[in-house]
Short mmCIF file of C-alpha atoms in Angstrom, two decimals:
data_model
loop_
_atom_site.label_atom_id
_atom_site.label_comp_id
_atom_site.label_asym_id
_atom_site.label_seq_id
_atom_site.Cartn_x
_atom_site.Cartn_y
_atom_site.Cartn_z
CA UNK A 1 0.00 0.00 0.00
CA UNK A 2 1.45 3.10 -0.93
CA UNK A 3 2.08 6.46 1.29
CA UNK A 4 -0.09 8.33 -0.64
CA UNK A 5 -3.29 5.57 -0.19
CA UNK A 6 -2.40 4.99 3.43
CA UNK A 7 -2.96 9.29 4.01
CA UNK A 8 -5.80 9.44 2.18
CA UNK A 9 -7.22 6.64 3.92
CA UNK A 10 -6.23 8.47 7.35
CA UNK A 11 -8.45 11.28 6.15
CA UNK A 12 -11.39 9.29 5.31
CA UNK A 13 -11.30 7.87 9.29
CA UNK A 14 -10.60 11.62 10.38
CA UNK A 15 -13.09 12.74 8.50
CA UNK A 16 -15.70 10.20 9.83
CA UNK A 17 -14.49 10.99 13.41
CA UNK A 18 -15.25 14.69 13.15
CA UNK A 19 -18.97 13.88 11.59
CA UNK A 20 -19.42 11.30 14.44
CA UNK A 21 -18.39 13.78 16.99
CA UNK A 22 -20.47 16.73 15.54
CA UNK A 23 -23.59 14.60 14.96
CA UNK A 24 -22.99 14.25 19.22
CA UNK A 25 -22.74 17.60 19.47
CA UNK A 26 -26.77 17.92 18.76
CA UNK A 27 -26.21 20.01 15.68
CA UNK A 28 -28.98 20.11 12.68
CA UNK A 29 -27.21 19.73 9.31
CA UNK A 30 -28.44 20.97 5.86
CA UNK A 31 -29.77 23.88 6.44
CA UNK A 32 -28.93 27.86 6.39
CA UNK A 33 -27.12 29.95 8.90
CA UNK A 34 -25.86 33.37 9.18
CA UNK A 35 -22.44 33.76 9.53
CA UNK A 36 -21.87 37.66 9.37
CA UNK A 37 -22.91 40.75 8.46
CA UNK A 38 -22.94 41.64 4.66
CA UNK A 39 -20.85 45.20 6.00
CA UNK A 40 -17.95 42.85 7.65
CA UNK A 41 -16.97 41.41 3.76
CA UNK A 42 -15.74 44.22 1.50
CA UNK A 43 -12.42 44.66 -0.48
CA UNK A 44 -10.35 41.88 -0.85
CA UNK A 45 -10.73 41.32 3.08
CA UNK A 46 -10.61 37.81 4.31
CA UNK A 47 -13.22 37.09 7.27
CA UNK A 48 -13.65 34.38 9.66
CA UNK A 49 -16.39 32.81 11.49
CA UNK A 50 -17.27 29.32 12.72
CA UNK A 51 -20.43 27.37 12.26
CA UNK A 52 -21.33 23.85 14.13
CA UNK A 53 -17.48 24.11 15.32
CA UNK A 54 -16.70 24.37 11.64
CA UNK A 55 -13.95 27.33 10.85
CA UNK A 56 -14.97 29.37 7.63
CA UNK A 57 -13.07 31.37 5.76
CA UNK A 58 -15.66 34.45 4.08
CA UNK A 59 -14.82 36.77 1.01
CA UNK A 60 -16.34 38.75 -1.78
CA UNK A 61 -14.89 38.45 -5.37
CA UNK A 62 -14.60 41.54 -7.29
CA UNK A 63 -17.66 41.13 -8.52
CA UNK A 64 -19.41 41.47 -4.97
CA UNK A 65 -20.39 37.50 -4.72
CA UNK A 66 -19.85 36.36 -1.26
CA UNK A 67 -18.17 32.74 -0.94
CA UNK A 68 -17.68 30.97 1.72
CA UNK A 69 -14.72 28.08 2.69
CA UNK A 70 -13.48 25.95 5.01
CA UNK A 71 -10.65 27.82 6.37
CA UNK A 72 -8.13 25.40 6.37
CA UNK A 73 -5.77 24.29 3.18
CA UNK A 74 -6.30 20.93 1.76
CA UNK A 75 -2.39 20.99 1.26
CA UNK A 76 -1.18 21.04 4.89
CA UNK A 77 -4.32 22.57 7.09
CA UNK A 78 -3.01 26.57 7.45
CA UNK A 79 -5.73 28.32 7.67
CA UNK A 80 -6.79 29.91 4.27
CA UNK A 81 -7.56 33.24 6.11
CA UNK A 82 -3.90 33.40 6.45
CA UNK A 83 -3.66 34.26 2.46
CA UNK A 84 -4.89 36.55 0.22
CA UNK A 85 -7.45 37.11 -1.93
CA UNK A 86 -7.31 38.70 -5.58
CA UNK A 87 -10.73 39.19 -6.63
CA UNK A 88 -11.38 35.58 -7.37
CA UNK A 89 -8.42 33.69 -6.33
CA UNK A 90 -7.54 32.62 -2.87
CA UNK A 91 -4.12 32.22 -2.49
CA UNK A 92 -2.91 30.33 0.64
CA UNK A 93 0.02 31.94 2.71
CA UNK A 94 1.95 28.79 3.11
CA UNK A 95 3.06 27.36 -0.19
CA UNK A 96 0.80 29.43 -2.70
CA UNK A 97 -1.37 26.95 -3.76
CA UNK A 98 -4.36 28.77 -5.80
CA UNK A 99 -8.14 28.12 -5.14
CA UNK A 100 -11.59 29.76 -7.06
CA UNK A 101 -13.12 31.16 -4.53
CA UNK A 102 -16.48 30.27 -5.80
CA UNK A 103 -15.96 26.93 -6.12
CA UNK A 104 -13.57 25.67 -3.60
CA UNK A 105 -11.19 24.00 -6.77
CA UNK A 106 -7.82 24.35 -7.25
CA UNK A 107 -6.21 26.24 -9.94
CA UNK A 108 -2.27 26.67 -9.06
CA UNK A 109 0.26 24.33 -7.18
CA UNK A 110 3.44 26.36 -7.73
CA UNK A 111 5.61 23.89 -6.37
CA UNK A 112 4.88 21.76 -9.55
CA UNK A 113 7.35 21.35 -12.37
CA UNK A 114 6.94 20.38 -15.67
CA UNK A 115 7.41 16.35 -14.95
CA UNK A 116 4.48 16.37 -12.30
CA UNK A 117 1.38 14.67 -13.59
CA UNK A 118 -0.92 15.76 -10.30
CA UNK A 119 -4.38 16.67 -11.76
CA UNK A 120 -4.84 19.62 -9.88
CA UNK A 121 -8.43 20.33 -11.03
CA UNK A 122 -9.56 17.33 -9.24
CA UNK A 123 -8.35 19.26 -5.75
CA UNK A 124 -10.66 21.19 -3.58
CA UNK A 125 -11.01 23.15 -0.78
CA UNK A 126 -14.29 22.86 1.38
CA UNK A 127 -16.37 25.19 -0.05
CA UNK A 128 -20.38 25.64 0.98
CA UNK A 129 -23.21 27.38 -1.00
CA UNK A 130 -23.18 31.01 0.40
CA UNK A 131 -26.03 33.52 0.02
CA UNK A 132 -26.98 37.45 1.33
CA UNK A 133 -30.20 38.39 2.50
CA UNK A 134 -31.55 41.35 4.91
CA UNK A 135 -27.84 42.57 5.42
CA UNK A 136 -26.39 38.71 6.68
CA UNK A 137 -24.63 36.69 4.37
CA UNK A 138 -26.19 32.95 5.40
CA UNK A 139 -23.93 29.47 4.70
CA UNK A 140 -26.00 26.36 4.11
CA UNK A 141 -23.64 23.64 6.03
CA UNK A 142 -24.05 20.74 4.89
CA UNK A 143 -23.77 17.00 6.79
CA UNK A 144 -19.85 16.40 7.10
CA UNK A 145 -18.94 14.03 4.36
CA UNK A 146 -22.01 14.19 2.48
CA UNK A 147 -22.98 15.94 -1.20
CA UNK A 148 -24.97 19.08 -1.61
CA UNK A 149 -28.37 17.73 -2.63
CA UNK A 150 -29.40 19.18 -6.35
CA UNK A 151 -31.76 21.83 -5.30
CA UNK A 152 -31.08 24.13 -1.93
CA UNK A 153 -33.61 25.76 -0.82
CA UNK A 154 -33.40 30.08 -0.87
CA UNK A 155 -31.65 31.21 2.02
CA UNK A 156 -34.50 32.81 4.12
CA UNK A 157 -36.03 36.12 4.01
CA UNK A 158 -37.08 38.33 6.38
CA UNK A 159 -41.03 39.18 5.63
CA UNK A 160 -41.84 43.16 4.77
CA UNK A 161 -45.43 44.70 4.24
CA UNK A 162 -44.35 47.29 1.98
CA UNK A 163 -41.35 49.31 -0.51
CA UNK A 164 -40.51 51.67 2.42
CA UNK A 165 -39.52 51.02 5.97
CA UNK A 166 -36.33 50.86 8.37
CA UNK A 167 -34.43 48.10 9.30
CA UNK A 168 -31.74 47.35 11.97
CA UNK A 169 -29.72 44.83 13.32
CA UNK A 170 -28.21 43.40 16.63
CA UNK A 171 -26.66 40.19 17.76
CA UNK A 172 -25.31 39.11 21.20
CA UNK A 173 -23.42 36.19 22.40
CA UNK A 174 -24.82 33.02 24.23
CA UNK A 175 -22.53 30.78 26.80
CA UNK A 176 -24.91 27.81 26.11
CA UNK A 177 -25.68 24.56 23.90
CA UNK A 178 -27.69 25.92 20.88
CA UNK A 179 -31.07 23.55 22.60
CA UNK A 180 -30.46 26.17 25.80
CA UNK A 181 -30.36 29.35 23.33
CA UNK A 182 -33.61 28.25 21.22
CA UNK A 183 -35.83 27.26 24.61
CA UNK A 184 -34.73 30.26 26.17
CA UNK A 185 -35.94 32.07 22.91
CA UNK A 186 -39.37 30.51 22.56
CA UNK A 187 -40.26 30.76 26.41
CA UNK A 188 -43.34 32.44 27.34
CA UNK A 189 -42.87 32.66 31.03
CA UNK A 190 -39.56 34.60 31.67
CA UNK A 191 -40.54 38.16 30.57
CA UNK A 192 -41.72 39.23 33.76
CA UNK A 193 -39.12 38.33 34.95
CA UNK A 194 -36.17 38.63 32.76
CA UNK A 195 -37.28 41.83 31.27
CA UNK A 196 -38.67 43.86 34.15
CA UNK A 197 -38.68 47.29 33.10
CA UNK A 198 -40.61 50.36 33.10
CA UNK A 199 -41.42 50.25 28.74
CA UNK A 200 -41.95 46.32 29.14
CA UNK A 201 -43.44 44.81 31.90
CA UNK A 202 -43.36 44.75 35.81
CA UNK A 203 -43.50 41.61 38.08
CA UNK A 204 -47.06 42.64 39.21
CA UNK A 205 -48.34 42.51 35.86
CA UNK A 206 -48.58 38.65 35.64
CA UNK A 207 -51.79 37.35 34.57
CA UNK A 208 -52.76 34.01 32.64
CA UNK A 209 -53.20 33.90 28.77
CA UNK A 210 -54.68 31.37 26.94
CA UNK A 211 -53.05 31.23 22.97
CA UNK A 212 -53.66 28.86 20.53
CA UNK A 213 -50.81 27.06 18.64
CA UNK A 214 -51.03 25.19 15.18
CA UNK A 215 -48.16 22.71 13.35
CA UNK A 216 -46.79 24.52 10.25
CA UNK A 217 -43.72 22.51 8.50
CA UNK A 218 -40.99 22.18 11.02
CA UNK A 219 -42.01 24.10 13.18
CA UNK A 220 -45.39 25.47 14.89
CA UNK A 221 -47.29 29.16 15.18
CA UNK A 222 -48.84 31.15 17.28
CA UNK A 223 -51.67 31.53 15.73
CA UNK A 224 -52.80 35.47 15.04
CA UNK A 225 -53.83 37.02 17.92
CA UNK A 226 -54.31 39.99 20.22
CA UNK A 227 -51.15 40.97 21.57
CA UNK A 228 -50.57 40.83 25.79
CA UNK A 229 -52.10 43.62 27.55
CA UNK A 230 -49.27 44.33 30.29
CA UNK A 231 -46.79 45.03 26.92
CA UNK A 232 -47.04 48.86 26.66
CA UNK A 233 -45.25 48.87 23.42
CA UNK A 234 -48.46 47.27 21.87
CA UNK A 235 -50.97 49.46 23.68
CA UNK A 236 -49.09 52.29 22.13
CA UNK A 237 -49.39 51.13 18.60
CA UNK A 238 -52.86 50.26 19.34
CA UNK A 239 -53.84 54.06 20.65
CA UNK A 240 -51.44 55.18 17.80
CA UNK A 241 -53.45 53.32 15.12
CA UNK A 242 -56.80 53.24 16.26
CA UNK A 243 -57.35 49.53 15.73
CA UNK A 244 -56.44 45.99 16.59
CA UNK A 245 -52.79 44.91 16.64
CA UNK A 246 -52.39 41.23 15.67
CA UNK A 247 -49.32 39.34 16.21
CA UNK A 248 -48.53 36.01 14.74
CA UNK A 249 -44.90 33.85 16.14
CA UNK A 250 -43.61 31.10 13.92
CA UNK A 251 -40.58 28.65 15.36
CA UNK A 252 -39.30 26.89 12.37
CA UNK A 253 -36.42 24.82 12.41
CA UNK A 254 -33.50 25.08 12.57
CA UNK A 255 -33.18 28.07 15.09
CA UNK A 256 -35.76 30.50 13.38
CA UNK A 257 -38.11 32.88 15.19
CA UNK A 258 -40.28 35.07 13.53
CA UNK A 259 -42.69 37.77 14.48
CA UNK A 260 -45.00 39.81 12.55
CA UNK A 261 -47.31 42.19 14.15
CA UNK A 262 -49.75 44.72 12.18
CA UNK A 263 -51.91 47.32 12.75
CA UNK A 264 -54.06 48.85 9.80
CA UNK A 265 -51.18 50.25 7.28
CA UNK A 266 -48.67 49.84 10.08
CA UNK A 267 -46.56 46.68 11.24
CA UNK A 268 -43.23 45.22 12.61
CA UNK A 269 -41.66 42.21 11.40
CA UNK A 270 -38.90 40.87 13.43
CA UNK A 271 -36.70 37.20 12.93
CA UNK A 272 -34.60 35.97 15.37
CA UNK A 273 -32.02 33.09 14.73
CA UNK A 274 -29.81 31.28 17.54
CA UNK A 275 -26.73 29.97 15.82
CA UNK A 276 -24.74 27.03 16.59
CA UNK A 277 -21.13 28.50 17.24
CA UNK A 278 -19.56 25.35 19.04
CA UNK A 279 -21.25 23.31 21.29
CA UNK A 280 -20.50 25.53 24.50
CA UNK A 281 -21.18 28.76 22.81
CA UNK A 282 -24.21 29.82 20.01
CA UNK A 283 -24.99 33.31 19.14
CA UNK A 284 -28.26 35.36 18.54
CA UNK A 285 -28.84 37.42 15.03
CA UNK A 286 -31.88 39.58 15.25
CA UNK A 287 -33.03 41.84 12.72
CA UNK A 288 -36.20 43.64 12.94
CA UNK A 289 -38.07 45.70 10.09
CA UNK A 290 -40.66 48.29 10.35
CA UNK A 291 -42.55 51.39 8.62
CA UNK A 292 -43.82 53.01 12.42
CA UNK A 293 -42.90 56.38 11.46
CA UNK A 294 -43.03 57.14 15.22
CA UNK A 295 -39.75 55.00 15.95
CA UNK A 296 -36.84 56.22 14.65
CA UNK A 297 -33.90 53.21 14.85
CA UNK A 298 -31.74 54.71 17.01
CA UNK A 299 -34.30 54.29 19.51
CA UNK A 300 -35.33 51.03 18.75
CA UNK A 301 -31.54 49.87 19.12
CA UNK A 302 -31.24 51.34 22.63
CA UNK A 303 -34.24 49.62 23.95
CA UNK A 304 -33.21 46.12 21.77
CA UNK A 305 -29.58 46.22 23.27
CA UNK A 306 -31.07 46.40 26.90
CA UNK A 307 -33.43 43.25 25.85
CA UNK A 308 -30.82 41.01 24.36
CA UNK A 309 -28.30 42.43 27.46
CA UNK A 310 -30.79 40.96 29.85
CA UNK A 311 -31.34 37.27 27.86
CA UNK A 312 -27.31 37.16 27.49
CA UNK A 313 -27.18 37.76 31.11
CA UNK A 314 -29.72 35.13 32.49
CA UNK A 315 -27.91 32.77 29.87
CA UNK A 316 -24.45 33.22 31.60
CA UNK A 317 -26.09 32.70 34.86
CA UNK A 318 -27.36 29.31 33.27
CA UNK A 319 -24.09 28.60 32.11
CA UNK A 320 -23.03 28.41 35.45
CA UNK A 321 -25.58 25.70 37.08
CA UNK A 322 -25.13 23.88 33.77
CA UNK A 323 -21.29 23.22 34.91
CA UNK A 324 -22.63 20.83 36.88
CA UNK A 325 -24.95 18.83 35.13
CA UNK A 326 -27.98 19.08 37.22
CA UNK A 327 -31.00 17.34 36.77
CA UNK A 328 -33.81 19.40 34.44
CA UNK A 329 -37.45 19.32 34.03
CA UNK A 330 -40.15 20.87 31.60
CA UNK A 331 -43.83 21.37 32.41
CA UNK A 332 -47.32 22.29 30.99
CA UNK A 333 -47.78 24.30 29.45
CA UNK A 334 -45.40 26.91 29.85
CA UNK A 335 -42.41 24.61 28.20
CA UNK A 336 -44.45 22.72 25.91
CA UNK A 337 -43.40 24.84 23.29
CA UNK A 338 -40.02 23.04 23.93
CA UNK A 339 -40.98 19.86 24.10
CA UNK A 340 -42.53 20.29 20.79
CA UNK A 341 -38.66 21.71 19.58
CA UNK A 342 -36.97 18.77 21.27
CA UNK A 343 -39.82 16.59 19.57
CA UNK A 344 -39.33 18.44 15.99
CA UNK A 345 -35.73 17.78 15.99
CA UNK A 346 -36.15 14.28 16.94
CA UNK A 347 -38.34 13.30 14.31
CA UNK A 348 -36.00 15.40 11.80
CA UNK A 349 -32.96 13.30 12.59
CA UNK A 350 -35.35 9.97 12.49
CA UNK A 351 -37.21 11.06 9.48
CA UNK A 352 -33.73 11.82 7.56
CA UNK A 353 -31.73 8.22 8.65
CA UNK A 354 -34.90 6.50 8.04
CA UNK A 355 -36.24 7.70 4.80
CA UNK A 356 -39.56 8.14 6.51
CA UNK A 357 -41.85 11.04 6.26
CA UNK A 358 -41.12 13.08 9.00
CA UNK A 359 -43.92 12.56 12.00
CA UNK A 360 -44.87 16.17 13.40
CA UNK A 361 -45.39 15.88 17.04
CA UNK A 362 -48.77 18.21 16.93
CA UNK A 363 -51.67 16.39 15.43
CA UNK A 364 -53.65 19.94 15.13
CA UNK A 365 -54.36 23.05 16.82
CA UNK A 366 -54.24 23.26 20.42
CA UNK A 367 -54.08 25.57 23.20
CA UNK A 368 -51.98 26.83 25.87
CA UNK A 369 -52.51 28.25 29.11
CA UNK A 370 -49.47 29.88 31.78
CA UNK A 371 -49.52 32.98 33.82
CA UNK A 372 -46.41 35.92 33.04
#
């Protein structure tokens, strides 16, 4: 057996390893995440960021298309973020082997001479399908050691009523498993809580609600509905308006929450993602887009910092009792949104090693009751 056969045959068992170890890590595969802002890749800057414990390497050629590639060199594993980029070339910094950027092949081994007969087209770089919408640039990861399937899905898009409105975003940090970071995100019971403030909600404002939830694909809804009546940011839109506000929540997987709220010719749309960082660590992209000509973004950004400040702060307090592996429950119906997520995911996994149709763990609409 030849040198050559025996290291590419090391690969294939590395390779296996790290899919076996981030299957464990409780990661969803094939399917999009953001992994920075569209203003952080301009010029023939090289960015980093790492998704499911996977290190990227993110560019844009000189014809403003983002790519996005494993940041490591096929050759000997220096990072690619290390070279340079010419407008469509990557170049790595170690022994200037030459890579399209939009397709992860190689097009250069200097080291060659004339007498080599190493097909260099048939080396790549990782490379993943890579995508900008509402100011992110998303990466679909696929399953380690697997193909792209023939048709990906559009990355997604964040809903607007209409040509003209604002649009901001903000992003914080989570110490936590990406399960911790998408509960924590779907809870209905912490605002009190968690966000006691003055513009939000007090602790003596608790009351029970009653909402009804319905299965959509991967995910479920809270179906349309009159918004809380101890949120004051509602009541204002309400007395603003002169008519109903309606508010509809979708969790979809993988880590997507949505929420659209309207109010005759006015309305807010707002998506939240958690995104799996490494297993210890997932961060929070929100981006919210409105046409209240009453709420100018600077303000919006204030009072959205001092949110997202509060849920990163309750999360590193979690982090903490988490060291120690402590015991957990979930109850009705409060958490039964997560026990539908834990459910969803589940089936997901089952439904894709399987060939099944995936089983949805809500057989219809149903509806929740919890005090907050």
């Amino acid at each position: 057996m030849s040198e050559a056969v025996r290291t590419m045959m090391r690969m294939d068992a590395e390779a296996a390893q790290e899919a076996a170890a981030q299957a464990d890590a409780g990661f969803l595969w094939d399917f999009w995440y953001p992994a920075a802002r569209s203003t952080e890749i301009s010029g023939q800057k090289l960015v980093t960021a790492m998704l499911l414990e996977v290190p990227l390497v993110l560019g844009r050629t000189s014809e403003g298309k983002v790519f996005a590639m494993r940041d490591s060199c096929p050759h000997r594993g220096i990072p690619l973020s290390y070279g340079r980029l010419d407008g469509k070339v990557v170049e790595c910094c170690y022994h200037g082997w030459r890579f399209d950027a939009c397709s992860g092949q190689c097009v250069e081994i200097p080291s060659l001479s004339s007498q080599d007969k190493l097909k260099v087209e048939r080396i790549f770089a990782g490379h993943y399908p890579c995508e900008e919408r509402d100011g992110y640039v998303w990466v679909y990861m696929n399953s380690p050691g697997t193909k792209l399937p023939q048709t990906i899905p559009a990355a997604p898009a964040l809903t607007v009523f209409s040509d003209k409105y604002k649009i901001t975003h903000l992003s914080c940090e989570l110490p936590s498993h990406i399960d911790h970071g998408i509960i924590g995100l779907m809870d209905p019971a912490h605002g009190p809580f968690v966000h006691q403030s003055w513009f939000w909600r007090k602790r003596g404002s608790i009351h029970e609600k009653a909402k009804q939830f319905e299965p959509i694909p991967n995910g479920f809804r809270m179906s349309p509905h009159s918004p809380s009546t101890n949120s004051a940011p509602y009541q204002l839109l309400k007395r603003i308006t002169g008519e109903p506000v309606t508010t509809t929540i979708d969790f979809v997987l993988p880590n997507i929450r949505t929420e659209e709220d309207q109010s005759g010719k006015m309305w807010f749309s707002s998506r939240a993602t958690v995104t799996p960082v490494r297993r210890d660590l997932c961060r929070i992209d929100f981006v919210a887009a409105w046409n209240l000509f009453f709420l100018p973004v600077w303000v919006f950004r204030i009072f959205g910092k001092i949110f997202l400040r509060q849920d990163q702060e309750t999360m590193i307090q979690q982090a903490e009792g988490l060291k120690h592996n402590p015991r957990l429950m979930l109850i009705d119906d409060a958490d039964r949104p997560a026990k539908w997520y834990f459910a969803l995911k589940a089936n997901l996994i089952e439904s894709r090693r399987t060939g099944a149709p995936m089983v949805h763990p809500m057989d219809g609409p149903v509806t929740l009751r919890w005090r907050s």
